[in-house]
N, CA, C and O atoms as a GROMACS GRO file, in nm:
protein
  580
    1CYS      N    1   0.083  -0.116   0.000
    1CYS     CA    2  -0.001   0.000   0.003
    1CYS      C    3   0.089   0.126   0.003
    1CYS      O    4   0.189   0.132   0.074
    2GLU      N    5   0.052   0.225  -0.079
    2GLU     CA    6   0.134   0.345  -0.086
    2GLU      C    7   0.143   0.423   0.045
    2GLU      O    8   0.247   0.482   0.075
    3GLN      N    9   0.040   0.424   0.119
    3GLN     CA   10   0.036   0.499   0.246
    3GLN      C   11   0.143   0.434   0.342
    3GLN      O   12   0.223   0.504   0.404
    4HIS      N   13   0.140   0.306   0.351
    4HIS     CA   14   0.234   0.229   0.433
    4HIS      C   15   0.377   0.265   0.393
    4HIS      O   16   0.458   0.299   0.478
    5ALA      N   17   0.407   0.256   0.260
    5ALA     CA   18   0.542   0.285   0.212
    5ALA      C   19   0.580   0.431   0.238
    5ALA      O   20   0.695   0.459   0.273
    6CYS      N   21   0.487   0.522   0.222
    6CYS     CA   22   0.519   0.666   0.242
    6CYS      C   23   0.550   0.691   0.392
    6CYS      O   24   0.651   0.753   0.424
    7VAL      N   25   0.467   0.644   0.480
    7VAL     CA   26   0.490   0.662   0.623
    7VAL      C   27   0.624   0.596   0.664
    7VAL      O   28   0.702   0.655   0.739
    8SER      N   29   0.647   0.480   0.616
    8SER     CA   30   0.772   0.406   0.650
    8SER      C   31   0.890   0.487   0.601
    8SER      O   32   0.988   0.503   0.674
    9TRP      N   33   0.885   0.539   0.480
    9TRP     CA   34   0.995   0.614   0.421
    9TRP      C   35   1.017   0.740   0.504
    9TRP      O   36   1.132   0.771   0.538
   10LEU      N   37   0.910   0.813   0.539
   10LEU     CA   38   0.927   0.935   0.615
   10LEU      C   39   0.989   0.904   0.752
   10LEU      O   40   1.072   0.981   0.799
   11LEU      N   41   0.952   0.800   0.815
   11LEU     CA   42   1.010   0.763   0.949
   11LEU      C   43   1.154   0.732   0.926
   11LEU      O   44   1.237   0.780   1.004
   12SER      N   45   1.194   0.654   0.824
   12SER     CA   46   1.334   0.619   0.802
   12SER      C   47   1.415   0.740   0.763
   12SER      O   48   1.538   0.739   0.773
   13SER      N   49   1.348   0.845   0.719
   13SER     CA   50   1.413   0.967   0.678
   13SER      C   51   1.424   1.071   0.790
   13SER      O   52   1.467   1.184   0.768
   14GLY      N   53   1.384   1.029   0.908
   14GLY     CA   54   1.398   1.116   1.024
   14GLY      C   55   1.271   1.186   1.074
   14GLY      O   56   1.278   1.268   1.166
   15ALA      N   57   1.158   1.156   1.017
   15ALA     CA   58   1.032   1.214   1.068
   15ALA      C   59   1.015   1.170   1.215
   15ALA      O   60   1.044   1.056   1.251
   16ARG      N   61   0.969   1.260   1.294
   16ARG     CA   62   0.949   1.229   1.442
   16ARG      C   63   0.813   1.172   1.465
   16ARG      O   64   0.713   1.230   1.423
   17ARG      N   65   0.806   1.060   1.532
   17ARG     CA   66   0.680   0.999   1.572
   17ARG      C   67   0.607   1.084   1.671
   17ARG      O   68   0.484   1.079   1.677
   18ASP      N   69   0.679   1.161   1.749
   18ASP     CA   70   0.618   1.238   1.858
   18ASP      C   71   0.587   1.382   1.815
   18ASP      O   72   0.553   1.464   1.900
   19ALA      N   73   0.597   1.416   1.686
   19ALA     CA   74   0.563   1.551   1.641
   19ALA      C   75   0.411   1.568   1.648
   19ALA      O   76   0.335   1.475   1.623
   20VAL      N   77   0.369   1.687   1.683
   20VAL     CA   78   0.225   1.711   1.696
   20VAL      C   79   0.190   1.831   1.610
   20VAL      O   80   0.274   1.916   1.580
   21ASP      N   81   0.061   1.834   1.571
   21ASP     CA   82   0.006   1.945   1.492
   21ASP      C   83  -0.035   2.061   1.586
   21ASP      O   84  -0.005   2.055   1.705
   22GLY      N   85  -0.101   2.162   1.535
   22GLY     CA   86  -0.139   2.278   1.613
   22GLY      C   87  -0.241   2.248   1.723
   22GLY      O   88  -0.258   2.326   1.817
   23ARG      N   89  -0.307   2.135   1.711
   23ARG     CA   90  -0.404   2.096   1.818
   23ARG      C   91  -0.344   1.994   1.914
   23ARG      O   92  -0.411   1.948   2.006
   24GLY      N   93  -0.218   1.960   1.893
   24GLY     CA   94  -0.156   1.864   1.983
   24GLY      C   95  -0.170   1.719   1.947
   24GLY      O   96  -0.135   1.631   2.025
   25ALA      N   97  -0.223   1.695   1.824
   25ALA     CA   98  -0.244   1.552   1.776
   25ALA      C   99  -0.120   1.504   1.705
   25ALA      O  100  -0.068   1.575   1.619
   26GLY      N  101  -0.072   1.388   1.738
   26GLY     CA  102   0.042   1.330   1.677
   26GLY      C  103   0.000   1.243   1.562
   26GLY      O  104  -0.119   1.219   1.542
   27PRO      N  105   0.098   1.193   1.482
   27PRO     CA  106   0.068   1.111   1.367
   27PRO      C  107  -0.017   0.990   1.394
   27PRO      O  108  -0.104   0.956   1.314
   28LEU      N  109   0.007   0.924   1.508
   28LEU     CA  110  -0.070   0.806   1.542
   28LEU      C  111  -0.215   0.840   1.564
   28LEU      O  112  -0.302   0.765   1.518
   29MET      N  113  -0.246   0.953   1.633
   29MET     CA  114  -0.381   0.993   1.655
   29MET      C  115  -0.444   1.037   1.526
   29MET      O  116  -0.562   1.010   1.506
   30ILE      N  117  -0.376   1.102   1.438
   30ILE     CA  118  -0.428   1.146   1.308
   30ILE      C  119  -0.464   1.025   1.222
   30ILE      O  120  -0.571   1.020   1.162
   31ALA      N  121  -0.373   0.928   1.219
   31ALA     CA  122  -0.403   0.806   1.140
   31ALA      C  123  -0.522   0.732   1.196
   31ALA      O  124  -0.602   0.677   1.120
   32ALA      N  125  -0.536   0.730   1.330
   32ALA     CA  126  -0.650   0.660   1.390
   32ALA      C  127  -0.781   0.732   1.356
   32ALA      O  128  -0.880   0.668   1.321
   33ALA      N  129  -0.783   0.862   1.364
   33ALA     CA  130  -0.903   0.940   1.338
   33ALA      C  131  -0.945   0.927   1.190
   33ALA      O  132  -1.064   0.934   1.158
   34ALA      N  133  -0.848   0.908   1.104
   34ALA     CA  134  -0.878   0.887   0.959
   34ALA      C  135  -0.914   0.744   0.928
   34ALA      O  136  -0.954   0.713   0.815
   35GLY      N  137  -0.900   0.654   1.026
   35GLY     CA  138  -0.930   0.516   1.005
   35GLY      C  139  -0.828   0.447   0.909
   35GLY      O  140  -0.860   0.350   0.840
   36ARG      N  141  -0.706   0.500   0.908
   36ARG     CA  142  -0.598   0.451   0.818
   36ARG      C  143  -0.514   0.344   0.889
   36ARG      O  144  -0.409   0.375   0.946
   37TRP      N  145  -0.560   0.220   0.884
   37TRP     CA  146  -0.486   0.111   0.947
   37TRP      C  147  -0.345   0.099   0.893
   37TRP      O  148  -0.253   0.067   0.968
   38ASP      N  149  -0.327   0.125   0.764
   38ASP     CA  150  -0.194   0.106   0.705
   38ASP      C  151  -0.091   0.200   0.773
   38ASP      O  152   0.019   0.158   0.808
   39ALA      N  153  -0.128   0.327   0.790
   39ALA     CA  154  -0.042   0.421   0.854
   39ALA      C  155  -0.034   0.398   1.009
   39ALA      O  156   0.073   0.411   1.070
   40PHE      N  157  -0.147   0.364   1.067
   40PHE     CA  158  -0.156   0.338   1.208
   40PHE      C  159  -0.061   0.221   1.246
   40PHE      O  160   0.011   0.227   1.345
   41GLY      N  161  -0.064   0.116   1.162
   41GLY     CA  162   0.020  -0.002   1.187
   41GLY      C  163   0.168   0.031   1.184
   41GLY      O  164   0.244  -0.024   1.264
   42VAL      N  165   0.211   0.120   1.094
   42VAL     CA  166   0.353   0.155   1.084
   42VAL      C  167   0.395   0.242   1.204
   42VAL      O  168   0.509   0.235   1.249
   43LEU      N  169   0.302   0.323   1.254
   43LEU     CA  170   0.334   0.416   1.359
   43LEU      C  171   0.322   0.358   1.499
   43LEU      O  172   0.364   0.420   1.596
   44LEU      N  173   0.264   0.238   1.510
   44LEU     CA  174   0.246   0.180   1.645
   44LEU      C  175   0.383   0.154   1.712
   44LEU      O  176   0.474   0.098   1.651
   45PRO      N  177   0.393   0.196   1.842
   45PRO     CA  178   0.516   0.172   1.913
   45PRO      C  179   0.514   0.024   1.964
   45PRO      O  180   0.432  -0.013   2.048
   46LEU      N  181   0.604  -0.054   1.912
   46LEU     CA  182   0.612  -0.196   1.950
   46LEU      C  183   0.736  -0.220   2.032
   46LEU      O  184   0.838  -0.153   2.013
   47ASP      N  185   0.728  -0.315   2.124
   47ASP     CA  186   0.843  -0.351   2.202
   47ASP      C  187   0.934  -0.448   2.121
   47ASP      O  188   0.907  -0.476   2.004
   48ASP      N  189   1.037  -0.497   2.184
   48ASP     CA  190   1.134  -0.582   2.114
   48ASP      C  191   1.073  -0.714   2.069
   48ASP      O  192   1.128  -0.781   1.982
   49GLU      N  193   0.960  -0.754   2.129
   49GLU     CA  194   0.900  -0.879   2.091
   49GLU      C  195   0.778  -0.862   1.997
   49GLU      O  196   0.701  -0.954   1.971
   50GLY      N  197   0.767  -0.736   1.947
   50GLY     CA  198   0.659  -0.709   1.848
   50GLY      C  199   0.522  -0.683   1.911
   50GLY      O  200   0.422  -0.681   1.840
   51ARG      N  201   0.516  -0.662   2.042
   51ARG     CA  202   0.388  -0.633   2.106
   51ARG      C  203   0.377  -0.484   2.128
   51ARG      O  204   0.477  -0.413   2.137
   52LEU      N  205   0.253  -0.439   2.137
   52LEU     CA  206   0.230  -0.295   2.161
   52LEU      C  207   0.292  -0.253   2.291
   52LEU      O  208   0.264  -0.312   2.396
   53ASP      N  209   0.379  -0.150   2.286
   53ASP     CA  210   0.443  -0.095   2.406
   53ASP      C  211   0.353   0.005   2.473
   53ASP      O  212   0.358   0.125   2.446
   54ALA      N  213   0.270  -0.047   2.563
   54ALA     CA  214   0.160   0.030   2.624
   54ALA      C  215   0.213   0.145   2.712
   54ALA      O  216   0.134   0.232   2.751
   55GLY      N  217   0.342   0.149   2.745
   55GLY     CA  218   0.398   0.254   2.827
   55GLY      C  219   0.436   0.380   2.748
   55GLY      O  220   0.469   0.484   2.806
   56ARG      N  221   0.431   0.370   2.613
   56ARG     CA  222   0.478   0.484   2.532
   56ARG      C  223   0.383   0.604   2.546
   56ARG      O  224   0.261   0.588   2.545
   57PRO      N  225   0.441   0.726   2.560
   57PRO     CA  226   0.360   0.842   2.584
   57PRO      C  227   0.262   0.875   2.474
   57PRO      O  228   0.154   0.927   2.503
   58GLU      N  229   0.295   0.847   2.351
   58GLU     CA  230   0.200   0.883   2.243
   58GLU      C  231   0.072   0.806   2.249
   58GLU      O  232  -0.028   0.845   2.189
   59LEU      N  233   0.074   0.695   2.321
   59LEU     CA  234  -0.051   0.616   2.336
   59LEU      C  235  -0.143   0.680   2.443
   59LEU      O  236  -0.263   0.653   2.445
   60HIS      N  237  -0.088   0.762   2.530
   60HIS     CA  238  -0.161   0.819   2.636
   60HIS      C  239  -0.185   0.973   2.620
   60HIS      O  240  -0.250   1.036   2.704
   61ALA      N  241  -0.133   1.027   2.513
   61ALA     CA  242  -0.144   1.172   2.495
   61ALA      C  243  -0.287   1.212   2.459
   61ALA      O  244  -0.364   1.133   2.404
   62THR      N  245  -0.319   1.341   2.493
   62THR     CA  246  -0.443   1.400   2.452
   62THR      C  247  -0.414   1.525   2.372
   62THR      O  248  -0.312   1.590   2.393
   63ASP      N  249  -0.504   1.559   2.280
   63ASP     CA  250  -0.484   1.685   2.206
   63ASP      C  251  -0.548   1.797   2.282
   63ASP      O  252  -0.598   1.776   2.393
   64SER      N  253  -0.548   1.918   2.224
   64SER     CA  254  -0.598   2.037   2.298
   64SER      C  255  -0.748   2.032   2.320
   64SER      O  256  -0.801   2.113   2.396
   65THR      N  257  -0.818   1.940   2.256
   65THR     CA  258  -0.962   1.930   2.278
   65THR      C  259  -0.994   1.817   2.380
   65THR      O  260  -1.111   1.789   2.409
   66GLY      N  261  -0.888   1.753   2.435
   66GLY     CA  262  -0.906   1.648   2.530
   66GLY      C  263  -0.926   1.510   2.470
   66GLY      O  264  -0.954   1.413   2.540
   67ARG      N  265  -0.912   1.506   2.337
   67ARG     CA  266  -0.930   1.372   2.273
   67ARG      C  267  -0.805   1.283   2.290
   67ARG      O  268  -0.692   1.330   2.279
   68SER      N  269  -0.827   1.158   2.316
   68SER     CA  270  -0.721   1.061   2.333
   68SER      C  271  -0.712   0.977   2.206
   68SER      O  272  -0.793   0.991   2.115
   69LEU      N  273  -0.610   0.888   2.203
   69LEU     CA  274  -0.600   0.796   2.092
   69LEU      C  275  -0.723   0.709   2.078
   69LEU      O  276  -0.764   0.680   1.966
   70LEU      N  277  -0.784   0.667   2.188
   70LEU     CA  278  -0.909   0.588   2.182
   70LEU      C  279  -1.021   0.669   2.120
   70LEU      O  280  -1.097   0.615   2.040
   71HIS      N  281  -1.033   0.796   2.156
   71HIS     CA  282  -1.135   0.882   2.098
   71HIS      C  283  -1.114   0.883   1.943
   71HIS      O  284  -1.209   0.864   1.866
   72ALA      N  285  -0.986   0.904   1.901
   72ALA     CA  286  -0.954   0.914   1.758
   72ALA      C  287  -0.982   0.787   1.687
   72ALA      O  288  -1.036   0.789   1.577
   73ALA      N  289  -0.947   0.670   1.748
   73ALA     CA  290  -0.972   0.542   1.682
   73ALA      C  291  -1.123   0.518   1.674
   73ALA      O  292  -1.170   0.457   1.578
   74ALA      N  293  -1.198   0.562   1.771
   74ALA     CA  294  -1.344   0.545   1.767
   74ALA      C  295  -1.398   0.631   1.653
   74ALA      O  296  -1.483   0.584   1.577
   75TYR      N  297  -1.353   0.753   1.639
   75TYR     CA  298  -1.401   0.841   1.536
   75TYR      C  299  -1.369   0.783   1.396
   75TYR      O  300  -1.449   0.793   1.304
   76GLY      N  301  -1.250   0.724   1.385
   76GLY     CA  302  -1.211   0.663   1.257
   76GLY      C  303  -1.292   0.536   1.225
   76GLY      O  304  -1.294   0.492   1.110
   77GLY      N  305  -1.355   0.480   1.322
   77GLY     CA  306  -1.445   0.367   1.301
   77GLY      C  307  -1.379   0.234   1.286
   77GLY      O  308  -1.443   0.138   1.242
   78SER      N  309  -1.254   0.224   1.320
   78SER     CA  310  -1.181   0.096   1.299
   78SER      C  311  -1.197   0.010   1.422
   78SER      O  312  -1.139   0.036   1.527
   79ARG      N  313  -1.274  -0.090   1.407
   79ARG     CA  314  -1.291  -0.188   1.514
   79ARG      C  315  -1.156  -0.257   1.545
   79ARG      O  316  -1.122  -0.287   1.660
   80ARG      N  317  -1.081  -0.280   1.437
   80ARG     CA  318  -0.950  -0.341   1.453
   80ARG      C  319  -0.857  -0.261   1.542
   80ARG      O  320  -0.789  -0.314   1.629
   81MET      N  321  -0.856  -0.126   1.516
   81MET     CA  322  -0.772  -0.039   1.601
   81MET      C  323  -0.819  -0.043   1.748
   81MET      O  324  -0.738  -0.055   1.840
   82LEU      N  325  -0.946  -0.032   1.767
   82LEU     CA  326  -1.007  -0.027   1.903
   82LEU      C  327  -0.981  -0.162   1.972
   82LEU      O  328  -0.954  -0.164   2.092
   83GLN      N  329  -0.989  -0.272   1.902
   83GLN     CA  330  -0.966  -0.401   1.961
   83GLN      C  331  -0.821  -0.416   2.002
   83GLN      O  332  -0.791  -0.468   2.110
   84LEU      N  333  -0.729  -0.371   1.916
   84LEU     CA  334  -0.585  -0.382   1.950
   84LEU      C  335  -0.558  -0.300   2.073
   84LEU      O  336  -0.484  -0.346   2.160
   85LEU      N  337  -0.613  -0.181   2.085
   85LEU     CA  338  -0.587  -0.099   2.204
   85LEU      C  339  -0.653  -0.159   2.326
   85LEU      O  340  -0.593  -0.161   2.433
   86ALA      N  341  -0.774  -0.209   2.313
   86ALA     CA  342  -0.843  -0.275   2.426
   86ALA      C  343  -0.766  -0.396   2.472
   86ALA      O  344  -0.755  -0.419   2.592
   87ASP      N  345  -0.712  -0.475   2.378
   87ASP     CA  346  -0.635  -0.593   2.413
   87ASP      C  347  -0.505  -0.555   2.484
   87ASP      O  348  -0.449  -0.637   2.558
   88ALA      N  349  -0.457  -0.433   2.463
   88ALA     CA  350  -0.336  -0.383   2.533
   88ALA      C  351  -0.369  -0.312   2.664
   88ALA      O  352  -0.288  -0.235   2.716
   89ALA      N  353  -0.488  -0.338   2.715
   89ALA     CA  354  -0.529  -0.287   2.846
   89ALA      C  355  -0.574  -0.147   2.847
   89ALA      O  356  -0.575  -0.084   2.952
   90PHE      N  357  -0.614  -0.091   2.730
   90PHE     CA  358  -0.673   0.043   2.723
   90PHE      C  359  -0.822   0.024   2.730
   90PHE      O  360  -0.881  -0.032   2.638
   91ASP      N  361  -0.885   0.071   2.837
   91ASP     CA  362  -1.025   0.052   2.866
   91ASP      C  363  -1.104   0.168   2.810
   91ASP      O  364  -1.097   0.278   2.865
   92PRO      N  365  -1.183   0.148   2.699
   92PRO     CA  366  -1.258   0.258   2.641
   92PRO      C  367  -1.357   0.317   2.737
   92PRO      O  368  -1.386   0.437   2.729
   93ALA      N  369  -1.412   0.239   2.827
   93ALA     CA  370  -1.513   0.290   2.920
   93ALA      C  371  -1.448   0.378   3.027
   93ALA      O  372  -1.515   0.463   3.086
   94ALA      N  373  -1.318   0.358   3.053
   94ALA     CA  374  -1.252   0.433   3.158
   94ALA      C  375  -1.183   0.563   3.105
   94ALA      O  376  -1.131   0.644   3.182
   95VAL      N  377  -1.184   0.580   2.972
   95VAL     CA  378  -1.126   0.698   2.911
   95VAL      C  379  -1.208   0.822   2.950
   95VAL      O  380  -1.330   0.824   2.935
   96LEU      N  381  -1.140   0.925   3.000
   96LEU     CA  382  -1.215   1.046   3.035
   96LEU      C  383  -1.273   1.109   2.912
   96LEU      O  384  -1.213   1.105   2.804
   97PRO      N  385  -1.390   1.168   2.927
   97PRO     CA  386  -1.454   1.239   2.814
   97PRO      C  387  -1.362   1.353   2.768
   97PRO      O  388  -1.278   1.403   2.843
   98SER      N  389  -1.381   1.392   2.641
   98SER     CA  390  -1.309   1.504   2.585
   98SER      C  391  -1.356   1.634   2.651
   98SER      O  392  -1.446   1.632   2.735
   99ASN      N  393  -1.297   1.745   2.614
   99ASN     CA  394  -1.333   1.873   2.677
   99ASN      C  395  -1.488   1.906   2.662
   99ASN      O  396  -1.546   1.975   2.745
  100ASP      N  397  -1.549   1.854   2.553
  100ASP     CA  398  -1.685   1.880   2.533
  100ASP      C  399  -1.777   1.770   2.590
  100ASP      O  400  -1.897   1.762   2.560
  101GLY      N  401  -1.716   1.684   2.673
  101GLY     CA  402  -1.798   1.579   2.744
  101GLY      C  403  -1.825   1.455   2.657
  101GLY      O  404  -1.909   1.373   2.693
  102ARG      N  405  -1.758   1.440   2.545
  102ARG     CA  406  -1.784   1.330   2.455
  102ARG      C  407  -1.697   1.213   2.490
  102ARG      O  408  -1.577   1.225   2.514
  103THR      N  409  -1.765   1.095   2.491
  103THR     CA  410  -1.697   0.966   2.519
  103THR      C  411  -1.652   0.906   2.388
  103THR      O  412  -1.679   0.959   2.280
  104CYS      N  413  -1.583   0.794   2.400
  104CYS     CA  414  -1.541   0.719   2.279
  104CYS      C  415  -1.661   0.684   2.198
  104CYS      O  416  -1.654   0.689   2.075
  105LEU      N  417  -1.775   0.648   2.261
  105LEU     CA  418  -1.896   0.612   2.190
  105LEU      C  419  -1.953   0.730   2.111
  105LEU      O  420  -2.000   0.715   1.998
  106HIS      N  421  -1.947   0.850   2.173
  106HIS     CA  422  -1.989   0.969   2.098
  106HIS      C  423  -1.908   0.985   1.969
  106HIS      O  424  -1.961   1.012   1.861
  107TYR      N  425  -1.777   0.966   1.984
  107TYR     CA  426  -1.690   0.984   1.861
  107TYR      C  427  -1.711   0.873   1.759
  107TYR      O  428  -1.702   0.898   1.639
  108ALA      N  429  -1.738   0.750   1.805
  108ALA     CA  430  -1.770   0.646   1.710
  108ALA      C  431  -1.898   0.678   1.632
  108ALA      O  432  -1.906   0.654   1.511
  109ALA      N  433  -1.997   0.732   1.704
  109ALA     CA  434  -2.121   0.762   1.638
  109ALA      C  435  -2.111   0.883   1.546
  109ALA      O  436  -2.174   0.888   1.441
  110ALA      N  437  -2.030   0.982   1.588
  110ALA     CA  438  -2.017   1.105   1.507
  110ALA      C  439  -1.924   1.093   1.388
  110ALA      O  440  -1.935   1.168   1.291
  111GLY      N  441  -1.831   0.998   1.398
  111GLY     CA  442  -1.731   0.986   1.289
  111GLY      C  443  -1.774   0.895   1.178
  111GLY      O  444  -1.871   0.923   1.108
  112ALA      N  445  -1.703   0.786   1.162
  112ALA     CA  446  -1.730   0.695   1.052
  112ALA      C  447  -1.864   0.621   1.070
  112ALA      O  448  -1.914   0.559   0.976
  113GLY      N  449  -1.922   0.626   1.192
  113GLY     CA  450  -2.049   0.560   1.219
  113GLY      C  451  -2.041   0.409   1.204
  113GLY      O  452  -2.137   0.344   1.164
  114SER      N  453  -1.926   0.356   1.238
  114SER     CA  454  -1.906   0.211   1.227
  114SER      C  455  -1.982   0.137   1.333
  114SER      O  456  -1.962   0.157   1.453
  115ARG      N  457  -2.072   0.047   1.285
  115ARG     CA  458  -2.149  -0.032   1.377
  115ARG      C  459  -2.056  -0.124   1.462
  115ARG      O  460  -2.076  -0.143   1.582
  116GLY      N  461  -1.953  -0.180   1.394
  116GLY     CA  462  -1.857  -0.267   1.464
  116GLY      C  463  -1.789  -0.193   1.580
  116GLY      O  464  -1.776  -0.246   1.691
  117ALA      N  465  -1.745  -0.066   1.551
  117ALA     CA  466  -1.680   0.011   1.656
  117ALA      C  467  -1.776   0.040   1.771
  117ALA      O  468  -1.738   0.031   1.888
  118CYS      N  469  -1.900   0.074   1.737
  118CYS     CA  470  -1.998   0.107   1.843
  118CYS      C  471  -2.024  -0.022   1.925
  118CYS      O  472  -2.028  -0.016   2.048
  119GLU      N  473  -2.042  -0.136   1.860
  119GLU     CA  474  -2.067  -0.260   1.926
  119GLU      C  475  -1.955  -0.292   2.027
  119GLU      O  476  -1.982  -0.329   2.141
  120LEU      N  477  -1.830  -0.276   1.982
  120LEU     CA  478  -1.714  -0.305   2.066
  120LEU      C  479  -1.714  -0.213   2.186
  120LEU      O  480  -1.688  -0.259   2.297
  121LEU      N  481  -1.742  -0.086   2.167
  121LEU     CA  482  -1.739   0.011   2.274
  121LEU      C  483  -1.852  -0.016   2.375
  121LEU      O  484  -1.832  -0.003   2.496
  122LEU      N  485  -1.971  -0.053   2.325
  122LEU     CA  486  -2.078  -0.083   2.420
  122LEU      C  487  -2.049  -0.212   2.496
  122LEU      O  488  -2.084  -0.223   2.614
  123ALA      N  489  -1.985  -0.311   2.431
  123ALA     CA  490  -1.949  -0.436   2.498
  123ALA      C  491  -1.841  -0.410   2.603
  123ALA      O  492  -1.833  -0.481   2.703
  124ALA      N  493  -1.756  -0.304   2.579
  124ALA     CA  494  -1.650  -0.271   2.674
  124ALA      C  495  -1.702  -0.190   2.792
  124ALA      O  496  -1.628  -0.160   2.886
  125GLY      N  497  -1.831  -0.154   2.787
  125GLY     CA  498  -1.887  -0.078   2.902
  125GLY      C  499  -1.910   0.072   2.881
  125GLY      O  500  -1.942   0.145   2.975
  126CYS      N  501  -1.894   0.116   2.759
  126CYS     CA  502  -1.928   0.257   2.731
  126CYS      C  503  -2.080   0.269   2.741
  126CYS      O  504  -2.154   0.178   2.703
  127ARG      N  505  -2.125   0.382   2.792
  127ARG     CA  506  -2.267   0.404   2.818
  127ARG      C  507  -2.334   0.483   2.702
  127ARG      O  508  -2.287   0.590   2.662
  128ALA      N  509  -2.440   0.427   2.652
  128ALA     CA  510  -2.515   0.491   2.541
  128ALA      C  511  -2.601   0.605   2.597
  128ALA      O  512  -2.650   0.688   2.520
  129ASP      N  513  -2.621   0.610   2.727
  129ASP     CA  514  -2.709   0.712   2.785
  129ASP      C  515  -2.635   0.830   2.849
  129ASP      O  516  -2.695   0.910   2.921
  130GLN      N  517  -2.504   0.840   2.823
  130GLN     CA  518  -2.426   0.947   2.881
  130GLN      C  519  -2.422   1.068   2.788
  130GLN      O  520  -2.364   1.059   2.680
  131PRO      N  521  -2.484   1.181   2.826
  131PRO     CA  522  -2.482   1.296   2.741
  131PRO      C  523  -2.355   1.370   2.739
  131PRO      O  524  -2.278   1.362   2.836
  132ASP      N  525  -2.326   1.442   2.633
  132ASP     CA  526  -2.204   1.528   2.630
  132ASP      C  527  -2.240   1.661   2.696
  132ASP      O  528  -2.347   1.674   2.756
  133SER      N  529  -2.151   1.761   2.684
  133SER     CA  530  -2.170   1.890   2.749
  133SER      C  531  -2.293   1.965   2.693
  133SER      O  532  -2.345   2.056   2.757
  134PHE      N  533  -2.336   1.928   2.577
  134PHE     CA  534  -2.447   1.991   2.509
  134PHE      C  535  -2.579   1.915   2.527
  134PHE      O  536  -2.682   1.953   2.472
  135GLY      N  537  -2.572   1.807   2.604
  135GLY     CA  538  -2.689   1.725   2.626
  135GLY      C  539  -2.714   1.621   2.516
  135GLY      O  540  -2.819   1.556   2.515
  136LEU      N  541  -2.619   1.605   2.425
  136LEU     CA  542  -2.637   1.513   2.314
  136LEU      C  543  -2.588   1.373   2.352
  136LEU      O  544  -2.482   1.359   2.413
  137LEU      N  545  -2.663   1.272   2.317
  137LEU     CA  546  -2.628   1.134   2.337
  137LEU      C  547  -2.558   1.083   2.211
  137LEU      O  548  -2.568   1.147   2.106
  138PRO      N  549  -2.487   0.972   2.217
  138PRO     CA  550  -2.425   0.924   2.095
  138PRO      C  551  -2.521   0.900   1.978
  138PRO      O  552  -2.483   0.922   1.863
  139TRP      N  553  -2.642   0.857   2.004
  139TRP     CA  554  -2.730   0.834   1.893
  139TRP      C  555  -2.775   0.965   1.826
  139TRP      O  556  -2.809   0.965   1.708
  140HIS      N  557  -2.775   1.078   1.902
  140HIS     CA  558  -2.804   1.206   1.839
  140HIS      C  559  -2.700   1.236   1.735
  140HIS      O  560  -2.733   1.282   1.626
  141LEU      N  561  -2.572   1.212   1.766
  141LEU     CA  562  -2.465   1.238   1.673
  141LEU      C  563  -2.469   1.145   1.556
  141LEU      O  564  -2.440   1.187   1.444
  142ALA      N  565  -2.502   1.018   1.577
  142ALA     CA  566  -2.520   0.926   1.466
  142ALA      C  567  -2.631   0.966   1.371
  142ALA      O  568  -2.619   0.950   1.249
  143ALA      N  569  -2.737   1.018   1.426
  143ALA     CA  570  -2.855   1.061   1.343
  143ALA      C  571  -2.815   1.180   1.259
  143ALA      O  572  -2.872   1.198   1.151
  144GLN      N  573  -2.719   1.265   1.303
  144GLN     CA  574  -2.680   1.382   1.225
  144GLN      C  575  -2.592   1.347   1.106
  144GLN      O  576  -2.576   1.429   1.015
  145GLN      N  577  -2.536   1.233   1.104
  145GLN     CA  578  -2.439   1.194   1.000
  145GLN      C  579  -2.509   1.148   0.873
  145GLN      O  580  -2.443   1.112   0.776
   0.00000   0.00000   0.00000
């Protein structure tokens, strides 16, 4: 895939994995929000045994809106990304809401609208009845899309 090759080449040419944009989002978060598994897979911090290195700061970072990597992956709608993070002990139900009170489930409903992502988040304990700061529930956001 061209995206995989491009990201790999940029990294080998000195691009920084920890660089952030004006909102504080790093490449891993941006790839997750776009649902780009090819780029996400290249950017994942792995340990020497090829497992996700859950202690790496980019996995725990938030941007200026309070969104985490799990929020971004939910928005991108990739059940595969969410499952990988959940398997590495990232609990979607325990993630603090973003600055506007939105949970991972809000972002899944507002973004790609992936049923699989929403199912995984509900099974992980995310609440469908938790309103954001504007009183909107996840299904309100899904209905707007």
